[in-house]
mmCIF file of C-alpha atoms in Angstrom:
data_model
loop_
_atom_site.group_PDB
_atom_site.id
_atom_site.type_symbol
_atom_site.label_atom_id
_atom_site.label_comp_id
_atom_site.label_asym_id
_atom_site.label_seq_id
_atom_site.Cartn_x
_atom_site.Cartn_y
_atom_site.Cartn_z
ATOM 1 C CA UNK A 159 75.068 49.771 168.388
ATOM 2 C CA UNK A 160 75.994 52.344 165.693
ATOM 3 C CA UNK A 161 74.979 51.881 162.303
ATOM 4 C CA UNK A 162 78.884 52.747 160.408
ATOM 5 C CA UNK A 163 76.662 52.936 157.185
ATOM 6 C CA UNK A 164 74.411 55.769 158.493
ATOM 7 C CA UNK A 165 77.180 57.871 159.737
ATOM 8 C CA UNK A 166 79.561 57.103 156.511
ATOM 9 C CA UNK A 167 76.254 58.986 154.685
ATOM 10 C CA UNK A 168 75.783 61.265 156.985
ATOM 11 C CA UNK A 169 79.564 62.517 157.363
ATOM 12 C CA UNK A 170 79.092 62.477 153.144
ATOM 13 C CA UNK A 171 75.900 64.494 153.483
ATOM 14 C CA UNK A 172 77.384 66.936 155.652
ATOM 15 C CA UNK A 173 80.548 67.378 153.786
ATOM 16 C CA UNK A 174 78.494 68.239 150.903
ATOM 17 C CA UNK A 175 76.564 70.997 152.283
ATOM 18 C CA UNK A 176 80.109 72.374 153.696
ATOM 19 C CA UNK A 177 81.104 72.450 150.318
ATOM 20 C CA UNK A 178 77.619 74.626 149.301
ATOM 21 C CA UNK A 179 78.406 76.515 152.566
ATOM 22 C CA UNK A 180 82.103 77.551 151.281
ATOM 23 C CA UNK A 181 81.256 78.661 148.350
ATOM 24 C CA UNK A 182 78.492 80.702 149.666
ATOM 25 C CA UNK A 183 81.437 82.179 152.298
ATOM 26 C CA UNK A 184 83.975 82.645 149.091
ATOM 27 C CA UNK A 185 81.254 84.462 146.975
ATOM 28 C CA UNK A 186 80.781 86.865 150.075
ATOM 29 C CA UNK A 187 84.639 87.359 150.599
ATOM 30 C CA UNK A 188 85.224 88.041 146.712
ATOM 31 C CA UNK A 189 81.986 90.388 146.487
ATOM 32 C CA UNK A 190 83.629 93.437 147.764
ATOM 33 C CA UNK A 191 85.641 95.582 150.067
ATOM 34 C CA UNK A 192 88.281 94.482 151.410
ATOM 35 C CA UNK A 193 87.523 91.276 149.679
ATOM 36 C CA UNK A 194 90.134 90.983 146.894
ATOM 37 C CA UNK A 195 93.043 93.676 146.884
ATOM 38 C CA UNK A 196 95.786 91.708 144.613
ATOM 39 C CA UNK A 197 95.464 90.083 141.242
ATOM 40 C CA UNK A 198 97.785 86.938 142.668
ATOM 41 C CA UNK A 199 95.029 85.936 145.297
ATOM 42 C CA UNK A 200 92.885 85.929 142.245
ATOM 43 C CA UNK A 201 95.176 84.177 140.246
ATOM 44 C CA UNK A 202 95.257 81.488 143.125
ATOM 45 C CA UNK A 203 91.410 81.314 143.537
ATOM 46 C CA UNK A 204 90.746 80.694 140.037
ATOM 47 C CA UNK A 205 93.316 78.010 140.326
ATOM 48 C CA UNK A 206 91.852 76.491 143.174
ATOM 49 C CA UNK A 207 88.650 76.924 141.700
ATOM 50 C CA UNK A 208 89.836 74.854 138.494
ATOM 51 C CA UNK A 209 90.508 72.131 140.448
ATOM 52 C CA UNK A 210 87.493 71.958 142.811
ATOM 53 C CA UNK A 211 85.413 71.645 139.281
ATOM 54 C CA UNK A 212 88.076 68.677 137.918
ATOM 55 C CA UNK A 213 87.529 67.182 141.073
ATOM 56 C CA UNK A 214 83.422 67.682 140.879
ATOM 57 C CA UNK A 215 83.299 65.592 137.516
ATOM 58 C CA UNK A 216 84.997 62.497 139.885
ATOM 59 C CA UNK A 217 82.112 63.256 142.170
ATOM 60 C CA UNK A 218 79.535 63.342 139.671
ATOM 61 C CA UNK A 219 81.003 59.900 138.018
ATOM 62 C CA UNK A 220 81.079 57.991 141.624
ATOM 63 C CA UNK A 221 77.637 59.237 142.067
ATOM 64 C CA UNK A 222 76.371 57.045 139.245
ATOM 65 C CA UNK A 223 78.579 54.355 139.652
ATOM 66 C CA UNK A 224 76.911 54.358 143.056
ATOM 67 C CA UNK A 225 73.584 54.485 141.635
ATOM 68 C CA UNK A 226 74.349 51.566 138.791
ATOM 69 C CA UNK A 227 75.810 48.827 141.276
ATOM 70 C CA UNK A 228 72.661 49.838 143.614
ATOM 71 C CA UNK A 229 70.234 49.256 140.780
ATOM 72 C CA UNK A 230 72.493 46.322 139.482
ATOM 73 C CA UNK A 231 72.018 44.795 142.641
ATOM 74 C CA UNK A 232 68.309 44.991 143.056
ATOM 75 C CA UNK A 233 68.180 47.803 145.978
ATOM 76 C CA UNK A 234 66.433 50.747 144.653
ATOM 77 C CA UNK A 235 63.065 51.113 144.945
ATOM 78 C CA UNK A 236 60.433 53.409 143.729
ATOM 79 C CA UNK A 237 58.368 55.710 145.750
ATOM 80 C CA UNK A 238 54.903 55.048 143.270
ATOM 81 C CA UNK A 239 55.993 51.613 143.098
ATOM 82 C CA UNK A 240 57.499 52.357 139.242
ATOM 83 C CA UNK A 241 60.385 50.154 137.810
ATOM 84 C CA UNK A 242 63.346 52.649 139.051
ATOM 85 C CA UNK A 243 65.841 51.789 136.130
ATOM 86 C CA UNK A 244 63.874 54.801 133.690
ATOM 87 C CA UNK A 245 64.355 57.155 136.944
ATOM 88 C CA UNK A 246 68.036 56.138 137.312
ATOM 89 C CA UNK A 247 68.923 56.263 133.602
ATOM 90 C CA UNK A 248 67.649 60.230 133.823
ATOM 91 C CA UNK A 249 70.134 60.746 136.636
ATOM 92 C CA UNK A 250 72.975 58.813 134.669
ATOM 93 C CA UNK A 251 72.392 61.338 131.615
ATOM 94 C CA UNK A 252 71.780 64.466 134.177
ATOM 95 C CA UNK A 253 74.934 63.176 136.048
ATOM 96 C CA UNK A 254 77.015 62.685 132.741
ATOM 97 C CA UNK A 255 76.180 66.076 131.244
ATOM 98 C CA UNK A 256 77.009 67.679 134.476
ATOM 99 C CA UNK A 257 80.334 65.953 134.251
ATOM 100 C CA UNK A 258 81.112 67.475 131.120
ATOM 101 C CA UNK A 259 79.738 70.515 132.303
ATOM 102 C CA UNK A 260 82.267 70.760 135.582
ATOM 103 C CA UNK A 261 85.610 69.535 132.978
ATOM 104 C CA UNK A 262 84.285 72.733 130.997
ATOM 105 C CA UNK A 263 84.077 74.827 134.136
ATOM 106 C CA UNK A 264 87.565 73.564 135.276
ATOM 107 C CA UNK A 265 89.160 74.339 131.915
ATOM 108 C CA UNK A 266 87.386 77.679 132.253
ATOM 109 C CA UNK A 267 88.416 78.402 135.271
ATOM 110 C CA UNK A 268 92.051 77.238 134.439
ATOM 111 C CA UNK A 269 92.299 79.566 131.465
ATOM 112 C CA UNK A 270 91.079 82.449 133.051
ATOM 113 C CA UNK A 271 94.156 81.480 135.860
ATOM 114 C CA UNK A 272 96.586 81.112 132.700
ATOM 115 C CA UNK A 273 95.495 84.607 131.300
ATOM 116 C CA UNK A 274 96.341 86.318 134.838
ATOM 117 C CA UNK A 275 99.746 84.400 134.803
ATOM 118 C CA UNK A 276 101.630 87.555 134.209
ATOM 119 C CA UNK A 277 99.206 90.058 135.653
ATOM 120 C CA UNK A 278 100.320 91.445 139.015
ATOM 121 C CA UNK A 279 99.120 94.601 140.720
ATOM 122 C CA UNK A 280 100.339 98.507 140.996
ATOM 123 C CA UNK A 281 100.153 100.095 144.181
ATOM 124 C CA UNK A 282 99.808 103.721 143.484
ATOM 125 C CA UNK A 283 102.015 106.111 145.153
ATOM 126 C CA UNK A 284 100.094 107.589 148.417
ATOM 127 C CA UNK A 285 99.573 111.781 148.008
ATOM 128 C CA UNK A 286 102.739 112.853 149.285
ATOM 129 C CA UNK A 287 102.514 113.732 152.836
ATOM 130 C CA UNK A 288 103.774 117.071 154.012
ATOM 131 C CA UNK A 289 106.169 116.886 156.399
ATOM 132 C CA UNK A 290 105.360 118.049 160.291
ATOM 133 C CA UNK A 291 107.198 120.428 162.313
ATOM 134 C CA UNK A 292 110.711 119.219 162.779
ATOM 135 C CA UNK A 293 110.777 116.388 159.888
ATOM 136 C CA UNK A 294 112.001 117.014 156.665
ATOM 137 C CA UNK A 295 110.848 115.716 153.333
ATOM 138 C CA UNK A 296 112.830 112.621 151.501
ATOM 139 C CA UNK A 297 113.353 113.358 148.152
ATOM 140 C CA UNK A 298 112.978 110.506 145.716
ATOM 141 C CA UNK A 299 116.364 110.563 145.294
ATOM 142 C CA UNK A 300 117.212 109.800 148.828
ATOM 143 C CA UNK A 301 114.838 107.085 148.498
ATOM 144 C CA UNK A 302 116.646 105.162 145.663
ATOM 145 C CA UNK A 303 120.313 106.412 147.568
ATOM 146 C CA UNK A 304 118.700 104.518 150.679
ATOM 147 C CA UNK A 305 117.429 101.010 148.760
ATOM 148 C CA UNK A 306 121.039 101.048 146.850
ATOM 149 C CA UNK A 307 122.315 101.048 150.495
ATOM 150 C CA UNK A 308 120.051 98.445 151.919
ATOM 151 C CA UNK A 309 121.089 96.427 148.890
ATOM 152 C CA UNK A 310 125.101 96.373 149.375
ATOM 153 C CA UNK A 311 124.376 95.828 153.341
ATOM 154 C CA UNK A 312 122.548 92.451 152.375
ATOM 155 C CA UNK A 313 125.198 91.700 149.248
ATOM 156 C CA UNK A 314 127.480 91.404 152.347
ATOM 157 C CA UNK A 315 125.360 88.538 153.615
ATOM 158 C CA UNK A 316 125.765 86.541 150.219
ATOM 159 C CA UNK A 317 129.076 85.176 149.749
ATOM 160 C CA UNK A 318 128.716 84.767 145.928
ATOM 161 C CA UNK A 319 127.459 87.072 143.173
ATOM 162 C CA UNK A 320 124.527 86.064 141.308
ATOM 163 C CA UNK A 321 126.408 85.960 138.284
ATOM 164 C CA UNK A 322 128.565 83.425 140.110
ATOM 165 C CA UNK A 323 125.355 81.395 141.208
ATOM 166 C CA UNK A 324 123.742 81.353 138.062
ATOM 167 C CA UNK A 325 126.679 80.583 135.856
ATOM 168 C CA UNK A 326 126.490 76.843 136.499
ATOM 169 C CA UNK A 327 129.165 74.475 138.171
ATOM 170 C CA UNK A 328 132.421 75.422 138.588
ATOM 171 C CA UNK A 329 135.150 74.297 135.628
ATOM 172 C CA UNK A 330 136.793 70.968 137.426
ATOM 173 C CA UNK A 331 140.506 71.526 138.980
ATOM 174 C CA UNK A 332 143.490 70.200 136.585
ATOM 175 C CA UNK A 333 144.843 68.178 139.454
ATOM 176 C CA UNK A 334 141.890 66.916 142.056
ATOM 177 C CA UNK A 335 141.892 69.052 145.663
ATOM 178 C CA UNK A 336 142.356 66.546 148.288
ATOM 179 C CA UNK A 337 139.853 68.522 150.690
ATOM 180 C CA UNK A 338 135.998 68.290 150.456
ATOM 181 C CA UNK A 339 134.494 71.338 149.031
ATOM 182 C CA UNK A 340 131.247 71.975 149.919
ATOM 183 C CA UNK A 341 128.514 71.581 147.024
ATOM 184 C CA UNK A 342 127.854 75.184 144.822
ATOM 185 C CA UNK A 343 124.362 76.585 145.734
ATOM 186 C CA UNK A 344 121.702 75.370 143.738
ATOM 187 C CA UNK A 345 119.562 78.488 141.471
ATOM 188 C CA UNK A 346 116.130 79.216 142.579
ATOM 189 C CA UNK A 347 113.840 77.757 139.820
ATOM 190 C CA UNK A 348 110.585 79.778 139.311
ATOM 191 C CA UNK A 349 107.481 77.884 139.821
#
């Protein structure tokens, strides 16, 4: 027969320590080479970090919820054979202030995300290689000459200009067009 209880707690347990375990992987990871290398992956850690201490001040709330129907109902005990409600009332305030504690960590944590919002990272120009035997150097200008090119071969692609796109709907005919136009391209919205 399995107990569904014991393994509910023990599948909590576990998931717990996971969470310890992570953390201990992310501080490794963020500690060094190659660790980080773009401010946007730390933008989106300290996001994901925010949340992970919003979501810790649920925990720590459900923990003494847990705690107050237990004692409410008569099932704690004490090891020394004490009346467990002074015991349990230290881990309500404990749990409370660390409650607090995580909302101030997640609004830290948000903040610092907010700050970075228009941060993003310069990748400095590699040293110039010299060219080998038989190559020849590009200049910067042929550089620029080559994106400009790249850019009209994909303008091809796009059937309307972005002028066109971002202009809004088009003015409605004087006299309604009996065929079905497709529908104008929505703008991208920035997130």
């Amino acid at each position: 027969m399995v107990d569904h209880e014991t393994l509910a707690n023990e599948r909590t347990e576990l998931l717990a320590g996971e969470l310890h375990e992570r953390a201990r992987a992310l501080n490794h990871l963020t500690q060094g080479p190659p660790g980080l290398t773009r401010p946007e992956a730390a933008y989106t850690i300290l996001g994901n970090l925010a949340q992970t201490a919003f979501r810790l001040v649920q925990t720590a709330e459900q923990l003494d919820a847990f705690l107050n129907r237990e004692l409410d109902a008569e099932r704690l005990g004490h090891h020394r054979g004490d009346d467990p409600v002074p015991t349990v009332l230290k881990a309500h305030d404990a749990l409370t202030k660390a409650g607090e504690q995580s909302m101030d960590l997640g609004e830290s944590f948000r903040q610092a995300q907010g700050a970075l919002a228009d941060i993003y990272g310069t990748e400095t120009e590699p040293e110039a290689q010299q060219p080998t035997q038989g190559e020849t150097e590009t200049l910067p200008d042929e550089r620029a000459e080559d994106a400009a090119s790249d850019i009209r071969s994909a303008a091809k692609d796009f059937p309307h200009s972005i002028g066109d796109v971002l202009s809004g709907p088009p003015a409605a005919p004087s006299s309604p067009d009996p065929r079905p136009h497709p529908k104008p391209p929505h703008p991208r919205r920035e997130l």
